[in-house]
PDB file of N, CA and C in Angstrom:
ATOM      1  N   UNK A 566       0.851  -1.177   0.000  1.00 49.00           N
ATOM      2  CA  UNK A 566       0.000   0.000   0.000  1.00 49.00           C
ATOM      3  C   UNK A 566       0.900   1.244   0.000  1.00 49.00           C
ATOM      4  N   UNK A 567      -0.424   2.495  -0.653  1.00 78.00           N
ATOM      5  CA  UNK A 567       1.117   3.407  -0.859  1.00 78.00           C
ATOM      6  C   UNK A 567       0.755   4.219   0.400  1.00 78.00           C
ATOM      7  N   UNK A 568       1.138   5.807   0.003  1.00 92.00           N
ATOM      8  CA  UNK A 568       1.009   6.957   0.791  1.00 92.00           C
ATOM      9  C   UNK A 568      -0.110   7.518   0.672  1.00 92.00           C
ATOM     10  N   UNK A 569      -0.981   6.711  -0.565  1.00 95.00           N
ATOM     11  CA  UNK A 569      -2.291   7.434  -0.494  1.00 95.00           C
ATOM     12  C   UNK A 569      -3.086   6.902   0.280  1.00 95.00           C
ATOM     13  N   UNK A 570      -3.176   5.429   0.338  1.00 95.00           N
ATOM     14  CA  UNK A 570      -3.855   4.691   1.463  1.00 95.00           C
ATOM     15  C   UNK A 570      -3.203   4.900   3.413  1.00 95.00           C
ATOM     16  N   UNK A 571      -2.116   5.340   3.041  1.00 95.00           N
ATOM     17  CA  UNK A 571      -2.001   5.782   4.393  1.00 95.00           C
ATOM     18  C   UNK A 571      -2.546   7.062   4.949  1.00 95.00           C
ATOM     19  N   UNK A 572      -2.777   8.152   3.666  1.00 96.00           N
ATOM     20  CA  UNK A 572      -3.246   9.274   4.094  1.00 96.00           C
ATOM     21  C   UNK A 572      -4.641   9.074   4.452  1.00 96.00           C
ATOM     22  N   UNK A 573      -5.205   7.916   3.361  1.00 97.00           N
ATOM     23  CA  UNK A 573      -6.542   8.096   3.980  1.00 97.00           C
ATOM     24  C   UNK A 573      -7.152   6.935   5.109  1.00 97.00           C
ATOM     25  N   UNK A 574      -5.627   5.892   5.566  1.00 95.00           N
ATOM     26  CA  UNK A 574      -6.169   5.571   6.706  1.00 95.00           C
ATOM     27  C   UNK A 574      -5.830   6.316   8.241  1.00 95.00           C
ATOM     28  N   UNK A 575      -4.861   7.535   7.804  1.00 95.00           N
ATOM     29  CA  UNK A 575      -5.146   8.140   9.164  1.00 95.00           C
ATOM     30  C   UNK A 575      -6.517   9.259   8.980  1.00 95.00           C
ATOM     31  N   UNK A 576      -6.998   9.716   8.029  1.00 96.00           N
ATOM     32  CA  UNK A 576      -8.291  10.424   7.653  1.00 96.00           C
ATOM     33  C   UNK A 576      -9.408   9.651   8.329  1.00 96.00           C
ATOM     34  N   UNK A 577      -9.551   8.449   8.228  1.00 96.00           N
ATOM     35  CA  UNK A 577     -10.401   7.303   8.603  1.00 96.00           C
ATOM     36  C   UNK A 577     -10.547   6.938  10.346  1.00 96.00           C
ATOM     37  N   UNK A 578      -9.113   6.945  10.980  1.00 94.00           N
ATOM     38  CA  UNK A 578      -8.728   6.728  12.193  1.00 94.00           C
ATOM     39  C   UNK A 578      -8.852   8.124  12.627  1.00 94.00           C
ATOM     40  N   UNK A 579      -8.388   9.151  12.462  1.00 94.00           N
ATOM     41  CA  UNK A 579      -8.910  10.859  13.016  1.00 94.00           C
ATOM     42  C   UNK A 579     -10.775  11.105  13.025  1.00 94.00           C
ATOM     43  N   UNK A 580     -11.633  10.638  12.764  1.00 94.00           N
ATOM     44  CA  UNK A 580     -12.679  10.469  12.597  1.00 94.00           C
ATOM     45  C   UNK A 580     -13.372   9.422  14.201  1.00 94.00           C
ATOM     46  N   UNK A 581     -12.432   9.023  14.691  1.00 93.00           N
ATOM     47  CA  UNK A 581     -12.922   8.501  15.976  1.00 93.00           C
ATOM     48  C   UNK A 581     -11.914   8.702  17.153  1.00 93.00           C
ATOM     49  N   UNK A 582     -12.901   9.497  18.279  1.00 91.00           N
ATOM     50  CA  UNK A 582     -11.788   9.829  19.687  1.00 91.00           C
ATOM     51  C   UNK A 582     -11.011   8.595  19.870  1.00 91.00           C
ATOM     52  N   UNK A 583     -11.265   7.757  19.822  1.00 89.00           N
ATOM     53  CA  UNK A 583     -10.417   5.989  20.524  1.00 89.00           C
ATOM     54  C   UNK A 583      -9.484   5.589  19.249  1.00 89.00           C
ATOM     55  N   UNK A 584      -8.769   5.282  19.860  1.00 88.00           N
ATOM     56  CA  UNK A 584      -7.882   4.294  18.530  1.00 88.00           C
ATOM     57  C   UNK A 584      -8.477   3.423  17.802  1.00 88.00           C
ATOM     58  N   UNK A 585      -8.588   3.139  16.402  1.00 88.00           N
ATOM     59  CA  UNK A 585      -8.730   2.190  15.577  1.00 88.00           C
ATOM     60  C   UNK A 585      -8.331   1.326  15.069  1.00 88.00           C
ATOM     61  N   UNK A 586      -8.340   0.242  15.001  1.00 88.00           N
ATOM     62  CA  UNK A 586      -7.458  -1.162  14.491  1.00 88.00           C
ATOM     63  C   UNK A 586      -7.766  -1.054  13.016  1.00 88.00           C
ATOM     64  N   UNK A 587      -7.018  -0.640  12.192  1.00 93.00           N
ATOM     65  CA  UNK A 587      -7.348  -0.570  10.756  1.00 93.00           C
ATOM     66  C   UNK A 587      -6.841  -1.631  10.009  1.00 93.00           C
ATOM     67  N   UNK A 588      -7.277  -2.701   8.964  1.00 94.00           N
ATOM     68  CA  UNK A 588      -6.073  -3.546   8.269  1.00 94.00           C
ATOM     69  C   UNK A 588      -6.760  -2.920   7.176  1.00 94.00           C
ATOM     70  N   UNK A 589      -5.944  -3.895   6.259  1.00 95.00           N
ATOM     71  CA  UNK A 589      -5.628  -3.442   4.639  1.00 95.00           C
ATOM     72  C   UNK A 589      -7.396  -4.087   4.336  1.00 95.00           C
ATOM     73  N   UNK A 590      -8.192  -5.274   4.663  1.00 96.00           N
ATOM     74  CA  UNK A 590      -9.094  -5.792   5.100  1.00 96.00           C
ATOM     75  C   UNK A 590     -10.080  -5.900   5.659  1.00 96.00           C
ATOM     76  N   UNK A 591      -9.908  -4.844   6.410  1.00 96.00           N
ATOM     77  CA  UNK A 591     -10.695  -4.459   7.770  1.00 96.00           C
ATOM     78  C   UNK A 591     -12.200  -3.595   6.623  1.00 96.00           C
ATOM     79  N   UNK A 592     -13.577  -4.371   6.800  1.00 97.00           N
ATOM     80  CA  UNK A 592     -14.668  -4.160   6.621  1.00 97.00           C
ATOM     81  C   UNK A 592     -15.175  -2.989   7.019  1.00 97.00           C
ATOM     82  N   UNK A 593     -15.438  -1.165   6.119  1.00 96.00           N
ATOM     83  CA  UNK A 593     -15.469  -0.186   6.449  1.00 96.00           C
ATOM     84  C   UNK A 593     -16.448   0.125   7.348  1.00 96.00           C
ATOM     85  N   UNK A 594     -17.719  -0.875   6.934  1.00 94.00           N
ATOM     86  CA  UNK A 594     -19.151  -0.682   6.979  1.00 94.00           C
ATOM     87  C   UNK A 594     -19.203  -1.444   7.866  1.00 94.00           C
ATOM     88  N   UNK A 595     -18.847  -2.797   7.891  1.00 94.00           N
ATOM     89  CA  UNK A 595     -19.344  -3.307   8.922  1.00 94.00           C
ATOM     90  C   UNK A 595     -18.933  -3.305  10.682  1.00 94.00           C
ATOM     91  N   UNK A 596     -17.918  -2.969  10.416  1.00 94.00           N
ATOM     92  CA  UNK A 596     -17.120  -2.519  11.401  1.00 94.00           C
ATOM     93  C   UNK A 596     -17.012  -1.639  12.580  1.00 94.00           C
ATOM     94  N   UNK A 597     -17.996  -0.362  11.799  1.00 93.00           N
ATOM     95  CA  UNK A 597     -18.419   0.930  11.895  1.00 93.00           C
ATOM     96  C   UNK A 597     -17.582   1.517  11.835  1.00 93.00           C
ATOM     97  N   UNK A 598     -16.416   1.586  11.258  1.00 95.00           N
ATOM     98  CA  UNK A 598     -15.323   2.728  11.028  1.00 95.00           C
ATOM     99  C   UNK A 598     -16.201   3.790  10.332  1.00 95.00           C
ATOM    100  N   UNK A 599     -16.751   3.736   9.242  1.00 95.00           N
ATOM    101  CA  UNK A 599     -17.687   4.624   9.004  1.00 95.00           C
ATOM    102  C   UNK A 599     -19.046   4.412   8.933  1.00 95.00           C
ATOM    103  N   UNK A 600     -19.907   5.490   9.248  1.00 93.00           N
ATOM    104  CA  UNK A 600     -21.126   6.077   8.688  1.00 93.00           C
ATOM    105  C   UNK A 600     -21.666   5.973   7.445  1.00 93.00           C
ATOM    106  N   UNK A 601     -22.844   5.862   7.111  1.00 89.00           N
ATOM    107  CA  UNK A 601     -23.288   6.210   5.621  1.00 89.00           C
ATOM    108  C   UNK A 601     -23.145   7.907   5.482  1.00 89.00           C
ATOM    109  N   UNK A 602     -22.924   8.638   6.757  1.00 91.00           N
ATOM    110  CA  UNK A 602     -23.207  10.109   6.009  1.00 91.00           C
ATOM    111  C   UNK A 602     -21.204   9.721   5.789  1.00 91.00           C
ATOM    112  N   UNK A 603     -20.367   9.822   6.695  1.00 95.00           N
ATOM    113  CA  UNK A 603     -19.057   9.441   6.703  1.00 95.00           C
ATOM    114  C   UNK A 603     -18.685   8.753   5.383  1.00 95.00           C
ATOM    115  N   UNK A 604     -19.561   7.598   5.026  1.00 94.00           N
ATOM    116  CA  UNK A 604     -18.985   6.947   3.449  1.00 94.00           C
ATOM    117  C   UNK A 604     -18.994   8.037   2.400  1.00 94.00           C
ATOM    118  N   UNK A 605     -19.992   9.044   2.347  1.00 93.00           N
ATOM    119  CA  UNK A 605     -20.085  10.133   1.258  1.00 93.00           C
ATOM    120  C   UNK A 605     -18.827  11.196   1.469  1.00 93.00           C
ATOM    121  N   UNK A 606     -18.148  11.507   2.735  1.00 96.00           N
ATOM    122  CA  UNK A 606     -17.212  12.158   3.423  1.00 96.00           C
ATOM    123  C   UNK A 606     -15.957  11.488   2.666  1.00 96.00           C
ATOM    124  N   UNK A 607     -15.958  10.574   3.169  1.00 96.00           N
ATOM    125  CA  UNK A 607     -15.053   9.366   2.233  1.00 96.00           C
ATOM    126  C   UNK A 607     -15.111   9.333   0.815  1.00 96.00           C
ATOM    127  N   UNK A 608     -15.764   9.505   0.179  1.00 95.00           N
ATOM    128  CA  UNK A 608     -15.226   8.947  -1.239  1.00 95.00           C
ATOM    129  C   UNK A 608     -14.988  10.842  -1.754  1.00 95.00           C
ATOM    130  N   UNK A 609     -15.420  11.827  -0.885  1.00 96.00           N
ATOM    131  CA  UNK A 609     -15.170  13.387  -1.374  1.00 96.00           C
ATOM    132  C   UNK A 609     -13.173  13.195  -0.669  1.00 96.00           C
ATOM    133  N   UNK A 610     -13.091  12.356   0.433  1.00 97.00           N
ATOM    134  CA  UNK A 610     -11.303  12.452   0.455  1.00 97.00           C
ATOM    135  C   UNK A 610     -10.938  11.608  -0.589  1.00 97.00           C
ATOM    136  N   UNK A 611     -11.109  10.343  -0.536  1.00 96.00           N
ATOM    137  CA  UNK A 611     -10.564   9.552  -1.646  1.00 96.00           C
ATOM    138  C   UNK A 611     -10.382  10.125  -3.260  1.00 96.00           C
ATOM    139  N   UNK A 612     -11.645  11.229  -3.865  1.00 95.00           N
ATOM    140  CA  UNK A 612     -11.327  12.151  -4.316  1.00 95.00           C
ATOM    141  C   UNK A 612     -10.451  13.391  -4.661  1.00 95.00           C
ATOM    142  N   UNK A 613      -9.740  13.572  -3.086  1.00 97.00           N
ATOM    143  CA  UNK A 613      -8.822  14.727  -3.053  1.00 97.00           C
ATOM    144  C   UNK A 613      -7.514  14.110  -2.739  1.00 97.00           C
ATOM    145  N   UNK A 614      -7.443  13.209  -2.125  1.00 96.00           N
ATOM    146  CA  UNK A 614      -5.891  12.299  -2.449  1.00 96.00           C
ATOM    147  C   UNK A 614      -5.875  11.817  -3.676  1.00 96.00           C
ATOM    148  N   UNK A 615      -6.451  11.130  -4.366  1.00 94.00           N
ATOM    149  CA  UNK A 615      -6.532  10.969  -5.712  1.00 94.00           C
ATOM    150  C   UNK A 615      -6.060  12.187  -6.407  1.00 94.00           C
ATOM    151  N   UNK A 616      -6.997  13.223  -6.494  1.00 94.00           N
ATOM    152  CA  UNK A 616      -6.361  14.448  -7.255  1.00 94.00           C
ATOM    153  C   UNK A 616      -7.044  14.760  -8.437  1.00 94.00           C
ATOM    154  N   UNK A 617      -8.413  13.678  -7.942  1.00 93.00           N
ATOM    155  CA  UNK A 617      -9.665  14.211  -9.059  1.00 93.00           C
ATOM    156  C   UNK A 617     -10.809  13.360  -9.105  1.00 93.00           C
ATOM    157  N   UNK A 618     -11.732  13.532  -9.631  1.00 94.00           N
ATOM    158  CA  UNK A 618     -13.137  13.158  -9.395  1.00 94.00           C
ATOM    159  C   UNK A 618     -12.788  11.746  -9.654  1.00 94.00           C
ATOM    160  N   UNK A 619     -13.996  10.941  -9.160  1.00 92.00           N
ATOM    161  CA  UNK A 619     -14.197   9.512  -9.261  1.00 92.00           C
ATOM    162  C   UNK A 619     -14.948   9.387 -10.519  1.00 92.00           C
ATOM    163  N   UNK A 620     -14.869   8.255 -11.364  1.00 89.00           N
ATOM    164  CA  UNK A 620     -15.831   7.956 -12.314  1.00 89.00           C
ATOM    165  C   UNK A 620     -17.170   7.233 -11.278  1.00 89.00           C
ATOM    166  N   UNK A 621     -18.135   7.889 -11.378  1.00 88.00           N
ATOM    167  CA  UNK A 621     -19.645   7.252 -10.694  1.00 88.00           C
ATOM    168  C   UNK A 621     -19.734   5.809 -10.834  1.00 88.00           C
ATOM    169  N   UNK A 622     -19.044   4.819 -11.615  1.00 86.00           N
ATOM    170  CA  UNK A 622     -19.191   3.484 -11.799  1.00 86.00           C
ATOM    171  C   UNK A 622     -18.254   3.212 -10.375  1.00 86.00           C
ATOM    172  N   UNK A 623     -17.330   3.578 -10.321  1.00 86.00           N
ATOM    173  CA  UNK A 623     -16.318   3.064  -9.505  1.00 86.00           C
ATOM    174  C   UNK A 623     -16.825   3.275  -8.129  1.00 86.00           C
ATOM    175  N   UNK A 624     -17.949   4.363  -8.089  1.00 89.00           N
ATOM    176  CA  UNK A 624     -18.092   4.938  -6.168  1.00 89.00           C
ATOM    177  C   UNK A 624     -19.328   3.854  -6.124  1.00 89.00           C
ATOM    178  N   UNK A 625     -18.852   2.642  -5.304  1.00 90.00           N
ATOM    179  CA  UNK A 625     -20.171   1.326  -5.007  1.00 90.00           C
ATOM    180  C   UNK A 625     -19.376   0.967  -3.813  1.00 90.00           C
ATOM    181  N   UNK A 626     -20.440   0.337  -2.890  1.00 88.00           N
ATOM    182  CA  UNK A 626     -20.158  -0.481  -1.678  1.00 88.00           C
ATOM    183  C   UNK A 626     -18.802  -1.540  -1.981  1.00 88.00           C
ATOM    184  N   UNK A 627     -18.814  -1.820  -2.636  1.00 90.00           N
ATOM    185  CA  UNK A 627     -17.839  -3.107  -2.650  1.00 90.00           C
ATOM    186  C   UNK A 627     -16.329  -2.399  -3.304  1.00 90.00           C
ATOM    187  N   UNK A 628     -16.406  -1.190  -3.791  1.00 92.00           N
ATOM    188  CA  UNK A 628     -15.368  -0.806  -4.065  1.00 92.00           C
ATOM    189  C   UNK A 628     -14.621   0.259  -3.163  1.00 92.00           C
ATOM    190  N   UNK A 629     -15.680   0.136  -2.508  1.00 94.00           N
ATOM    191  CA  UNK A 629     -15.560   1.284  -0.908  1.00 94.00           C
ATOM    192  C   UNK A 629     -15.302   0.677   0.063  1.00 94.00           C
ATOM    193  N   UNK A 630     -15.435  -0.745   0.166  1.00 95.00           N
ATOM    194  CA  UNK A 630     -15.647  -1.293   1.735  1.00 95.00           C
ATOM    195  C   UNK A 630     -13.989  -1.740   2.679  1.00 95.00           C
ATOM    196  N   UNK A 631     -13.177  -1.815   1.349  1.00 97.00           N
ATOM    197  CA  UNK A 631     -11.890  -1.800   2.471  1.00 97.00           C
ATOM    198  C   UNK A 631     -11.037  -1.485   1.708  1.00 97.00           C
ATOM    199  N   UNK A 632      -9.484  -0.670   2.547  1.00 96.00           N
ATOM    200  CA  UNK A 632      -8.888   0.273   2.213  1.00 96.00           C
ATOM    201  C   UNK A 632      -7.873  -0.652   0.890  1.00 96.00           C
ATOM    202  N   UNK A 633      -7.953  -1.891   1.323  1.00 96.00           N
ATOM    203  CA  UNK A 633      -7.369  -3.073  -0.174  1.00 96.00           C
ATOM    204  C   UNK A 633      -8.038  -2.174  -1.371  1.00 96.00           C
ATOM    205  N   UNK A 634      -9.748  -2.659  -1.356  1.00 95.00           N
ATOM    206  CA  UNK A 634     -10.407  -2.783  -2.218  1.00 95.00           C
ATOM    207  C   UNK A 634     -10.113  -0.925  -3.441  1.00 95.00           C
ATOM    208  N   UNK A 635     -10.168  -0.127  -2.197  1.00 96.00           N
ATOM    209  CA  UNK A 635      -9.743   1.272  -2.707  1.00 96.00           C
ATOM    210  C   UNK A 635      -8.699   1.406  -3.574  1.00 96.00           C
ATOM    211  N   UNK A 636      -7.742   1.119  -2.841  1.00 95.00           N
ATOM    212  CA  UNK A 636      -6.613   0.664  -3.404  1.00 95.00           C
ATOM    213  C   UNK A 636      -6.491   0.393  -4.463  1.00 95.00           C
ATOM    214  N   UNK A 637      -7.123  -0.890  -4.762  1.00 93.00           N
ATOM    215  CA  UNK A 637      -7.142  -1.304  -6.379  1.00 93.00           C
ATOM    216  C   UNK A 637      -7.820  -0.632  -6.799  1.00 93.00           C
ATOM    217  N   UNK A 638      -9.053  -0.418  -6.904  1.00 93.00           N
ATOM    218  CA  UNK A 638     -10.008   0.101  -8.015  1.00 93.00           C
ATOM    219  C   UNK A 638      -9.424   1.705  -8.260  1.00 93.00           C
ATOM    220  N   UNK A 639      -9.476   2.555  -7.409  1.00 93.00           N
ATOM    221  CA  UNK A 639      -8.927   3.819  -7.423  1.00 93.00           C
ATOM    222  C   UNK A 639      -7.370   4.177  -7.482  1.00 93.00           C
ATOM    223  N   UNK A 640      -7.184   4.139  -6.428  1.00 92.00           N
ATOM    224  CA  UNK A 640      -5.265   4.271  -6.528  1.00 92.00           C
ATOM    225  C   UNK A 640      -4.739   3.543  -7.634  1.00 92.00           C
ATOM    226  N   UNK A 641      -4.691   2.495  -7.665  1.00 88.00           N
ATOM    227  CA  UNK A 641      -4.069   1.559  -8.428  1.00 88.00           C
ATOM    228  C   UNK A 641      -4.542   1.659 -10.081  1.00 88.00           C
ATOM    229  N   UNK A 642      -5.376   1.928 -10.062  1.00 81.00           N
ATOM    230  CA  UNK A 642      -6.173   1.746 -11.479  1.00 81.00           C
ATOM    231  C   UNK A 642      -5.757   3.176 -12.229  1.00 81.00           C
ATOM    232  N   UNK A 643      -5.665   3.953 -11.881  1.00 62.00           N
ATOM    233  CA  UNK A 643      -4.692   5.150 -12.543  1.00 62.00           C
ATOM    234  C   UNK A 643      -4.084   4.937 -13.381  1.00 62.00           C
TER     235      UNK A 643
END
């Protein structure tokens, strides 16, 4: 994982007073690391580390749900 997934797993972990156990794996949704209002929060950062809009196909639950999955579809897919 690069520096973009690290930026946005401390973005992710700053979002809760207590420490967070984050893996590369770790289930966004189910987990409760985030919110549904928080998932929309999320894909507007994943947006700005990226360094530009998402294609609307790509912003779905399953391509959102862990910081792997981001990874590939977004970061990686560049």
């Amino acid at each position: 994982m690069d520096s973009k997934i690290s930026e946005l797993r401390t973005w992710l972990e700053n979002l809760h007073d207590g420490p967070v156990e984050l893996q590369d794996d770790t289930d966004l949704i189910e987990s409760g690391t985030v919110t549904s209002l928080q998932f929309v929060q999320m894909v507007i950062e994943v947006e700005r580390i990226h360094g530009r809009k998402l294609d609307p196909g790509v912003i779905n639950i399953a391509s959102m749900r862990t910081l792997k999955a981001i990874d590939t579809t977004v970061f990686q897919a560049a």
